[in-house]
mmCIF file of the C-alpha atoms, coordinates in Angstrom:
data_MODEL
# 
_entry.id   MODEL 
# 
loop_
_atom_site.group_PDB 
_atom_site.id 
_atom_site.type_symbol 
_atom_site.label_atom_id 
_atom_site.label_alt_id 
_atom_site.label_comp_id 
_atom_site.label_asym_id 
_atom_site.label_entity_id 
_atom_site.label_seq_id 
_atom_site.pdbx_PDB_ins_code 
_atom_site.Cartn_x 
_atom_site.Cartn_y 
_atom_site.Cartn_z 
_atom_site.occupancy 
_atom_site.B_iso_or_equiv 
_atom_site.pdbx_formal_charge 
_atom_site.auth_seq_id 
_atom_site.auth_comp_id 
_atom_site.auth_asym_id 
_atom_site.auth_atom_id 
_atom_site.pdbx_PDB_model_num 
ATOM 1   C CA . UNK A 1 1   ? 120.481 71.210  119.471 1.00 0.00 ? 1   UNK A CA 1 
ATOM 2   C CA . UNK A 1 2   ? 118.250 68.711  117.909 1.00 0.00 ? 2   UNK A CA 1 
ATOM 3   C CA . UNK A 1 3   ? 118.384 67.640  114.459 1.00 0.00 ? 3   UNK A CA 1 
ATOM 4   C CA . UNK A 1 4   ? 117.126 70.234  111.945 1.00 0.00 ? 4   UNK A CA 1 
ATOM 5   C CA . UNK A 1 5   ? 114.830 68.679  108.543 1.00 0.00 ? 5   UNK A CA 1 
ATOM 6   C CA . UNK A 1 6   ? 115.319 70.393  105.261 1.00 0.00 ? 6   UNK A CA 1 
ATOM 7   C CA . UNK A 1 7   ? 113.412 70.078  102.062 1.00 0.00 ? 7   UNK A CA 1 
ATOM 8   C CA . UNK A 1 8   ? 113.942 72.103  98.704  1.00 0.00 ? 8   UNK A CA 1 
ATOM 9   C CA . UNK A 1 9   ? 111.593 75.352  98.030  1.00 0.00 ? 9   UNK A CA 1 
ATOM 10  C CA . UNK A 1 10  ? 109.917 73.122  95.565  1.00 0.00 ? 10  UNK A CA 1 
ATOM 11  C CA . UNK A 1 11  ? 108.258 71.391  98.428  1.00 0.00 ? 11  UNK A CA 1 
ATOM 12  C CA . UNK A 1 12  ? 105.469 74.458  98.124  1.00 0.00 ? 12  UNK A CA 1 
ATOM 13  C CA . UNK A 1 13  ? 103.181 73.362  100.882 1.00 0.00 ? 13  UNK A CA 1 
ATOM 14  C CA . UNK A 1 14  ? 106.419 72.986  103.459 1.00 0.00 ? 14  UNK A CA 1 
ATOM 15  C CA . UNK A 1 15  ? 107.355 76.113  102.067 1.00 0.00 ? 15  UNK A CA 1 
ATOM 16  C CA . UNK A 1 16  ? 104.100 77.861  102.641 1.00 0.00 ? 16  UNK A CA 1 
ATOM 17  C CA . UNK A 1 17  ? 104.442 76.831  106.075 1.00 0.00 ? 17  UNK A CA 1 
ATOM 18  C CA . UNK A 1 18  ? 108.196 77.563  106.962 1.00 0.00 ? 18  UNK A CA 1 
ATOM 19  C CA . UNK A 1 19  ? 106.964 81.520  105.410 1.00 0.00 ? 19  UNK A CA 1 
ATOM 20  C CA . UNK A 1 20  ? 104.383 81.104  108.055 1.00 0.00 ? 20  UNK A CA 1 
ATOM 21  C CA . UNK A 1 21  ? 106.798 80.993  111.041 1.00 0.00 ? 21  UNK A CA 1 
ATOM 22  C CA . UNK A 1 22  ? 107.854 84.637  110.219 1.00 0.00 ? 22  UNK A CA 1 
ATOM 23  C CA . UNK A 1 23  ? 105.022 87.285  112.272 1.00 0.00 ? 23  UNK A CA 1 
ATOM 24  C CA . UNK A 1 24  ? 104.136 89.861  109.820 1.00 0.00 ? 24  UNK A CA 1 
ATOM 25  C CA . UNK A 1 25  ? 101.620 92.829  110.328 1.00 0.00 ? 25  UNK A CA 1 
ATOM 26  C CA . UNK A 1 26  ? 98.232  92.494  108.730 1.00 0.00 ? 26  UNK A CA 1 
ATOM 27  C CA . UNK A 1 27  ? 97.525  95.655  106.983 1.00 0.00 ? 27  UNK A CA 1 
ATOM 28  C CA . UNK A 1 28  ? 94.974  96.517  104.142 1.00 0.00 ? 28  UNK A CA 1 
ATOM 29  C CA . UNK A 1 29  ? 95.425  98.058  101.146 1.00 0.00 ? 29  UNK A CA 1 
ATOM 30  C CA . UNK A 1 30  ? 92.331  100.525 98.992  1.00 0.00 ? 30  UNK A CA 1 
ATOM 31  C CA . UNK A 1 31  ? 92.285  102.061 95.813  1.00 0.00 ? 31  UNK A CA 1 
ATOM 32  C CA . UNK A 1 32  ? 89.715  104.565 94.085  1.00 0.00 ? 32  UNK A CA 1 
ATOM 33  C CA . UNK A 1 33  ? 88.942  101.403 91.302  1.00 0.00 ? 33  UNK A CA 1 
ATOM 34  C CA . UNK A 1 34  ? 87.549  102.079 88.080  1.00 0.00 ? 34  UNK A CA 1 
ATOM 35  C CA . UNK A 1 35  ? 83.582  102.094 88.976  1.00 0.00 ? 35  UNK A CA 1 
ATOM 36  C CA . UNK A 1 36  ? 83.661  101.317 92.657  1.00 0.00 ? 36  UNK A CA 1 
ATOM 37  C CA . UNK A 1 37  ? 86.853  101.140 95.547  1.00 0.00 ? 37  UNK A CA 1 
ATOM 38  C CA . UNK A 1 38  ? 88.507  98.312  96.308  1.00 0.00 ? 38  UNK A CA 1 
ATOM 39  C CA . UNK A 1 39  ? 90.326  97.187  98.831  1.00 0.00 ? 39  UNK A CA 1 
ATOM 40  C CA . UNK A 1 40  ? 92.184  93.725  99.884  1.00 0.00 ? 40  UNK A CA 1 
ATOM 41  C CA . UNK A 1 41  ? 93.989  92.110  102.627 1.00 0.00 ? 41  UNK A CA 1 
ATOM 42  C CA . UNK A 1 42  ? 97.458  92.008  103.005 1.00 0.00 ? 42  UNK A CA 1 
ATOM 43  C CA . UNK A 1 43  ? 100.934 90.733  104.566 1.00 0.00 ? 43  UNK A CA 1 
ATOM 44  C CA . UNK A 1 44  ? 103.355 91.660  102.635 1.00 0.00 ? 44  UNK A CA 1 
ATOM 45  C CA . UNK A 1 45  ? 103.542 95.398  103.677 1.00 0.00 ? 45  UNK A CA 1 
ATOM 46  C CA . UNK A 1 46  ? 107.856 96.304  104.021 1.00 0.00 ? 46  UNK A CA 1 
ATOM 47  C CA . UNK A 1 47  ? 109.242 99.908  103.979 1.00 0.00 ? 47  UNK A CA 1 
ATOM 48  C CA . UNK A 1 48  ? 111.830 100.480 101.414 1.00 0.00 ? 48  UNK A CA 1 
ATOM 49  C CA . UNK A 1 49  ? 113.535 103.630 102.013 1.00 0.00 ? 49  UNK A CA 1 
ATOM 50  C CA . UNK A 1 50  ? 113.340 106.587 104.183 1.00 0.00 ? 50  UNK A CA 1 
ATOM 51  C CA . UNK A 1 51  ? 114.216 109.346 101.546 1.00 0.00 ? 51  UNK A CA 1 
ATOM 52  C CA . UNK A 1 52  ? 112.620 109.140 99.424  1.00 0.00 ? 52  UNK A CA 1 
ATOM 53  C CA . UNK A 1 53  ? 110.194 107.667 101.654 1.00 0.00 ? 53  UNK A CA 1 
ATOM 54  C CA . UNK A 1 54  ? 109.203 103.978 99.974  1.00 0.00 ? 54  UNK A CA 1 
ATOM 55  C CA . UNK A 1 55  ? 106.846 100.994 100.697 1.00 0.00 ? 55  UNK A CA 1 
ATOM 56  C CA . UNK A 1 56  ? 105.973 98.149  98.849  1.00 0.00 ? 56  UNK A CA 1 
ATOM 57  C CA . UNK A 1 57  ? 103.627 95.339  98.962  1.00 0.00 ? 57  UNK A CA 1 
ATOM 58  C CA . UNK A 1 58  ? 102.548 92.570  96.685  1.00 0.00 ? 58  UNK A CA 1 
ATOM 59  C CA . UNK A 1 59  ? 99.787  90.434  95.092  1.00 0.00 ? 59  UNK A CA 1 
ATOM 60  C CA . UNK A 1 60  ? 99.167  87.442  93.369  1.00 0.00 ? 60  UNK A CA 1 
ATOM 61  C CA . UNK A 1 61  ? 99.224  87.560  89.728  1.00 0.00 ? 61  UNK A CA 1 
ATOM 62  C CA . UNK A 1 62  ? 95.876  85.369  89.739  1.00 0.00 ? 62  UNK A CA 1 
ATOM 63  C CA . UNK A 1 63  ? 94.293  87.680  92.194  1.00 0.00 ? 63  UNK A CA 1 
ATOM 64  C CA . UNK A 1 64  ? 91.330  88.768  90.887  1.00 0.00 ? 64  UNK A CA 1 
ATOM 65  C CA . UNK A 1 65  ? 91.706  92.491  91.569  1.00 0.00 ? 65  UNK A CA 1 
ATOM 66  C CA . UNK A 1 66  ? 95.454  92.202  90.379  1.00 0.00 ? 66  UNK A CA 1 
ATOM 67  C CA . UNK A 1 67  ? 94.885  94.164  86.665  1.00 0.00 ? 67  UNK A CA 1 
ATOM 68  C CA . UNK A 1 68  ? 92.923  96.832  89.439  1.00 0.00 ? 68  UNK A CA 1 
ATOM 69  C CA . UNK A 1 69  ? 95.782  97.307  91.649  1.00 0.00 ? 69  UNK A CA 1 
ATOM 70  C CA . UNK A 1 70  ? 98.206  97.429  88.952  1.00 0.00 ? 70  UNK A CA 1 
ATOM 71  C CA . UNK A 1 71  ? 96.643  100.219 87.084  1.00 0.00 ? 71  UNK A CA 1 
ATOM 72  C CA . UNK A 1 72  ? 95.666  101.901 90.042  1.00 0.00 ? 72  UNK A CA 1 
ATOM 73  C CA . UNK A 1 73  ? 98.235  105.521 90.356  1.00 0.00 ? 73  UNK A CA 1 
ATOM 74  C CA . UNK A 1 74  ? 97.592  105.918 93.997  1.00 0.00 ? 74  UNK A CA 1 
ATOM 75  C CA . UNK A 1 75  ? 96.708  103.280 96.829  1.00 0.00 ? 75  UNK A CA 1 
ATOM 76  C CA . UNK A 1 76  ? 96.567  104.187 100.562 1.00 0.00 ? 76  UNK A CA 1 
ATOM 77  C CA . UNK A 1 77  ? 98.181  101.268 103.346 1.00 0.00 ? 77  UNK A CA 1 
ATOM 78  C CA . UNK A 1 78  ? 96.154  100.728 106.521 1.00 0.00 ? 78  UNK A CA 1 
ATOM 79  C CA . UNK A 1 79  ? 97.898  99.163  109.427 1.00 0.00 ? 79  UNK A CA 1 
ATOM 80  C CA . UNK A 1 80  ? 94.797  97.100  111.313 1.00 0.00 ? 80  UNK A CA 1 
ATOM 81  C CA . UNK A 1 81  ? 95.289  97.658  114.888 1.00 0.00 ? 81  UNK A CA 1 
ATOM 82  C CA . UNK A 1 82  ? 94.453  94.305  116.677 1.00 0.00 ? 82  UNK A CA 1 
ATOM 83  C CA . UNK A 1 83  ? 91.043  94.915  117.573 1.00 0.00 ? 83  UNK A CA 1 
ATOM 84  C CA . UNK A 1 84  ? 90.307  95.090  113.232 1.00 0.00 ? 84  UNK A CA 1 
ATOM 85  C CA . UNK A 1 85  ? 90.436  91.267  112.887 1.00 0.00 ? 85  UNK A CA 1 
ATOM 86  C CA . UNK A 1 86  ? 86.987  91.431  111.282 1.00 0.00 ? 86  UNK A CA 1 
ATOM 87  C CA . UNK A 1 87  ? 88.360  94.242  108.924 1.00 0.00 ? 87  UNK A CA 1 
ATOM 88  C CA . UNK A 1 88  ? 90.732  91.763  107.794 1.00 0.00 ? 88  UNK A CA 1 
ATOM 89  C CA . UNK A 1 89  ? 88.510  88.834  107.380 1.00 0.00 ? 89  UNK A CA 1 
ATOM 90  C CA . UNK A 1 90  ? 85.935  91.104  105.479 1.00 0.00 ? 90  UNK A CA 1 
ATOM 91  C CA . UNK A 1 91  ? 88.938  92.259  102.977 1.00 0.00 ? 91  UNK A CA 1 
ATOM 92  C CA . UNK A 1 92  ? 90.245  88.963  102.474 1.00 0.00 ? 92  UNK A CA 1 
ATOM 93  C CA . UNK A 1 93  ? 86.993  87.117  101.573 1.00 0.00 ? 93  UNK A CA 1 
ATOM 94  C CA . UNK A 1 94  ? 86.094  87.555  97.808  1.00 0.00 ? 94  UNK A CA 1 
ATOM 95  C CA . UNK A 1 95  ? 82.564  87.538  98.820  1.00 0.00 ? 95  UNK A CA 1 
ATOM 96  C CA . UNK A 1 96  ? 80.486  90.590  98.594  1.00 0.00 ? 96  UNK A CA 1 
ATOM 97  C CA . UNK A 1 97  ? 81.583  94.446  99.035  1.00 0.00 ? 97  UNK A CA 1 
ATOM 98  C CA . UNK A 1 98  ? 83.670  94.820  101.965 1.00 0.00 ? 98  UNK A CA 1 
ATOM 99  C CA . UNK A 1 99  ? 83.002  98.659  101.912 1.00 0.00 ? 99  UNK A CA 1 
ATOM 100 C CA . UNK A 1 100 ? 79.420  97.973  102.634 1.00 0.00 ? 100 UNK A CA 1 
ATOM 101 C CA . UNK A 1 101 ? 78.344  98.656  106.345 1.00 0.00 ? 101 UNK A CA 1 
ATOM 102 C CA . UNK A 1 102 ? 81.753  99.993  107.407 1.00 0.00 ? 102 UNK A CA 1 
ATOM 103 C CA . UNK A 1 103 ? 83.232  103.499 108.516 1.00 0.00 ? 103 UNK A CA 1 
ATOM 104 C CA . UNK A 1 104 ? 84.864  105.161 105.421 1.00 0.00 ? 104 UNK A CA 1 
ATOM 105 C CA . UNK A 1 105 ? 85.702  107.786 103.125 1.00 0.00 ? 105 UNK A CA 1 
ATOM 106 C CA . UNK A 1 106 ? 87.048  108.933 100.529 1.00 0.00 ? 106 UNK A CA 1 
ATOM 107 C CA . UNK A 1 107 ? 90.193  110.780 100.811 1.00 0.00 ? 107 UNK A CA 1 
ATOM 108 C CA . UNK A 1 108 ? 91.177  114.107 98.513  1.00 0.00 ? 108 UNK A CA 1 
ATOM 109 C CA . UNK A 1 109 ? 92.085  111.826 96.076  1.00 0.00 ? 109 UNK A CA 1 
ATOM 110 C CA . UNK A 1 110 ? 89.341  109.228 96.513  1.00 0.00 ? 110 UNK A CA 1 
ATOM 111 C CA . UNK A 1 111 ? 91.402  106.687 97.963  1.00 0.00 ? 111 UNK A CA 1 
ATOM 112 C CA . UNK A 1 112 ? 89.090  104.784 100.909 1.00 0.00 ? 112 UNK A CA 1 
ATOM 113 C CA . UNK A 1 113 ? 90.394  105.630 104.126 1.00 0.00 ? 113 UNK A CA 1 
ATOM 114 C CA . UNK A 1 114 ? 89.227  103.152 106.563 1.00 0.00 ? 114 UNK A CA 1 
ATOM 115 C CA . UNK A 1 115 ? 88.649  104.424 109.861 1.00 0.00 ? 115 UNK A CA 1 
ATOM 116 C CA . UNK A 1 116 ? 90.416  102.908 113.208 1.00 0.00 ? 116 UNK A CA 1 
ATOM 117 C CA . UNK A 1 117 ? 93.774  101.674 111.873 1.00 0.00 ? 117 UNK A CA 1 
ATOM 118 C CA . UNK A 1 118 ? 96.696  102.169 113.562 1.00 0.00 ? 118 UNK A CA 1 
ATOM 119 C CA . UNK A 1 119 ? 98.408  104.061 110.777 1.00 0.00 ? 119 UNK A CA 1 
ATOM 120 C CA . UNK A 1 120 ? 97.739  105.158 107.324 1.00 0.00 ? 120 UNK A CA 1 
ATOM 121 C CA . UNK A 1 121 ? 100.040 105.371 104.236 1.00 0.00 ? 121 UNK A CA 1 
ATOM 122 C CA . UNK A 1 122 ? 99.167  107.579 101.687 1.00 0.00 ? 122 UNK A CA 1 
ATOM 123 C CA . UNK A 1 123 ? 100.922 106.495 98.149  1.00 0.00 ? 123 UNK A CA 1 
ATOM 124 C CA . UNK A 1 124 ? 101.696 107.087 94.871  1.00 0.00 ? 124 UNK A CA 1 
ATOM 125 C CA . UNK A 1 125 ? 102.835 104.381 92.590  1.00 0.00 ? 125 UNK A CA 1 
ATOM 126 C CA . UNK A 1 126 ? 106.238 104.284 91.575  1.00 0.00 ? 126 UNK A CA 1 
ATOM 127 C CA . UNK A 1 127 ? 107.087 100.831 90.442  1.00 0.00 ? 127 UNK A CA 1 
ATOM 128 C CA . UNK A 1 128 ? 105.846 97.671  89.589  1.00 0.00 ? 128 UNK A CA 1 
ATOM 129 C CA . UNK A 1 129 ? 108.146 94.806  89.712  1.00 0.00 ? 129 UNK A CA 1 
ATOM 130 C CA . UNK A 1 130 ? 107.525 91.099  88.613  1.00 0.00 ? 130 UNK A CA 1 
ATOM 131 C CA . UNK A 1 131 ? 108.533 88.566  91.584  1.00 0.00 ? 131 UNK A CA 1 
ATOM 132 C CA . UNK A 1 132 ? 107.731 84.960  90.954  1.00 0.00 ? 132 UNK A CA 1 
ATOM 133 C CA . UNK A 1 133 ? 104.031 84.676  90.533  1.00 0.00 ? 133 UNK A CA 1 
ATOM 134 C CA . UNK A 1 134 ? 103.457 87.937  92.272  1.00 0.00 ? 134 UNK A CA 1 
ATOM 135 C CA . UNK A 1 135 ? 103.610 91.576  91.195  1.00 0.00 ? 135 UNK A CA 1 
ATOM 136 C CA . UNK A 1 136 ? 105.700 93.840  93.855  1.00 0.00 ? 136 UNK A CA 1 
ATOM 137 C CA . UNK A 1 137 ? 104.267 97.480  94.084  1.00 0.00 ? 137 UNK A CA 1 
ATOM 138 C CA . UNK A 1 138 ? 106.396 100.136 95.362  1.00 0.00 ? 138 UNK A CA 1 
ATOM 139 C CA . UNK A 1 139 ? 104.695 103.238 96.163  1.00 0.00 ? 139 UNK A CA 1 
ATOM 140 C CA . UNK A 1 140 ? 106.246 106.806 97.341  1.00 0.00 ? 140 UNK A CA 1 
ATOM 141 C CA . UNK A 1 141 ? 104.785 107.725 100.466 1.00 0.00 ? 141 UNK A CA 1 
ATOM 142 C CA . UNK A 1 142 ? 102.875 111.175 100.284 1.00 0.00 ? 142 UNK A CA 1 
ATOM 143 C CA . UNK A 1 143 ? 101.332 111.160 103.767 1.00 0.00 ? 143 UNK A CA 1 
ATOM 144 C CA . UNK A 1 144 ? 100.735 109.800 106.931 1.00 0.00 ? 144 UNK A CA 1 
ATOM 145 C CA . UNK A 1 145 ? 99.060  109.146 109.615 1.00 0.00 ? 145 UNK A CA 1 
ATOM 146 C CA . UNK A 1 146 ? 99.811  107.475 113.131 1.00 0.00 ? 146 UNK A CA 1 
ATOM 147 C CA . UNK A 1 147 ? 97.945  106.907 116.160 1.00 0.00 ? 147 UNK A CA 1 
ATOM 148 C CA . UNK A 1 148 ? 99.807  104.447 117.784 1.00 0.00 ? 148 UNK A CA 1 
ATOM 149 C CA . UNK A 1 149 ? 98.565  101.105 119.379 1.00 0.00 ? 149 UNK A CA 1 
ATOM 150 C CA . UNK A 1 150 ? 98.831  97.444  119.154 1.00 0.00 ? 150 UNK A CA 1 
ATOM 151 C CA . UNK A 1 151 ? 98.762  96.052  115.498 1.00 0.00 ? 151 UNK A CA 1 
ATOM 152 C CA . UNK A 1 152 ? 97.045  93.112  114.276 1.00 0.00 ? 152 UNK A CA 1 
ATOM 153 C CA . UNK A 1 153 ? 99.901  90.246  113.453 1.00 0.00 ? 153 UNK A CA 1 
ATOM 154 C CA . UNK A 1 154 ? 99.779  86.760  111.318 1.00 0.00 ? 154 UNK A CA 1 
ATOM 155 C CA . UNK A 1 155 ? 101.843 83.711  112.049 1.00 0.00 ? 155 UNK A CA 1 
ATOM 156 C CA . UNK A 1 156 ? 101.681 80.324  111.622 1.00 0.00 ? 156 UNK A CA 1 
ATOM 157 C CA . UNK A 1 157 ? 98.319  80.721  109.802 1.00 0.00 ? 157 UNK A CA 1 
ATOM 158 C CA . UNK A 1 158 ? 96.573  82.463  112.177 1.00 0.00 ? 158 UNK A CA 1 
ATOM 159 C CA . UNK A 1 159 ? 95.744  86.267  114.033 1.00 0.00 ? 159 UNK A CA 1 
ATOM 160 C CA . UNK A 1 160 ? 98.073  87.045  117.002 1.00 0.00 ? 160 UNK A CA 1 
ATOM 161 C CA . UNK A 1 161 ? 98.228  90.469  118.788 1.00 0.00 ? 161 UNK A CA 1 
ATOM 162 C CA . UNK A 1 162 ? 101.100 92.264  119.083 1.00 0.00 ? 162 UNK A CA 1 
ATOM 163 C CA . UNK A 1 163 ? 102.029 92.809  122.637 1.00 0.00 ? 163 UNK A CA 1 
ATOM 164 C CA . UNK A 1 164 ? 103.542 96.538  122.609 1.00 0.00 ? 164 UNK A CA 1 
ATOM 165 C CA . UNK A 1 165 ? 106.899 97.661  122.710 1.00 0.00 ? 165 UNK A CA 1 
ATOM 166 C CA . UNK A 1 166 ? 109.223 95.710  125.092 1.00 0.00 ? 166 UNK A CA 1 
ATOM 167 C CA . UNK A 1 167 ? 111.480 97.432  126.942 1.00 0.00 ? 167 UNK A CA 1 
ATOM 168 C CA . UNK A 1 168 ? 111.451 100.422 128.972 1.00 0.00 ? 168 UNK A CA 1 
# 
């Protein structure tokens, strides 16, 4: 086994990168939003509990959209299958209004529901916790749906594609 190198957490670049080595889904996450829908980018998408039946997900306390998403009572989880790597880009730049020019619509309770995902989590929030320099949103799952396919992952600071289940 060769040697292993360790650094404290406070080494937040090595850090950063050592999170990195862990595949996570790439999912995006809408709300209705005071005067127009928004919608952002995310990784940190974890169920919680089947019953009740929990998620959560967080963002930065600088984000921009943070005080939105906080306030927000209902916010709807879109797994990006891993043809949607465009999807993500669009939701993760700040630039412009990622709504514009793509296939959507509003839900019953105006939440965005973005068309092509592999699954969709409809949620009502439940909790907001403080973690670090992030805010942790838990939200009670209402609805769902699921299609199935291959999801759209992120490791080592780049897409991947999930290759299906394994196994027969």
């Amino acid at each position: 086994m060769s040697a292993v190198n360790t650094a404290p957490a406070s080494d937040i670049p090595g850090y950063r990168r050592a999170l990195g080595s862990f595949a996570t889904g790439v999912a995006v996450v809408t709300i209705a939003g005071a005067r127009q829908p928004r919608g952002m980018t995310i990784n940190s998408f974890a169920p919680v509990s089947l019953v009740p039946p929990l998620v959560l997900w967080s963002i930065g306390e600088r984000h921009a959209s943070c005080p939105d998403f906080c306030a927000a009572s209902r916010f709807a989880i879109h797994v990006l299958s891993r043809n949607q790597r465009c999807l993500a880009d669009r939701f993760a730049s700040s630039a412009g209004d990622p709504f514009e020019g793509i296939d959507w619509q509003p839900d019953a309770h105006g939440i965005p529901s973005l068309r092509g995902c592999i699954t969709r989590f409809s949620c009502v929030l439940r909790a907001i916790h403080p973690g670090g320099d992030h805010r942790i949103l838990v939200g009670e799952v209402e609805e769902f749906a699921c299609v199935g396919g291959s999801g759209l992952l992120f490791v080592d600071g780049r897409y991947a594609e999930s290759a299906g289940a394994l196994g027969g």
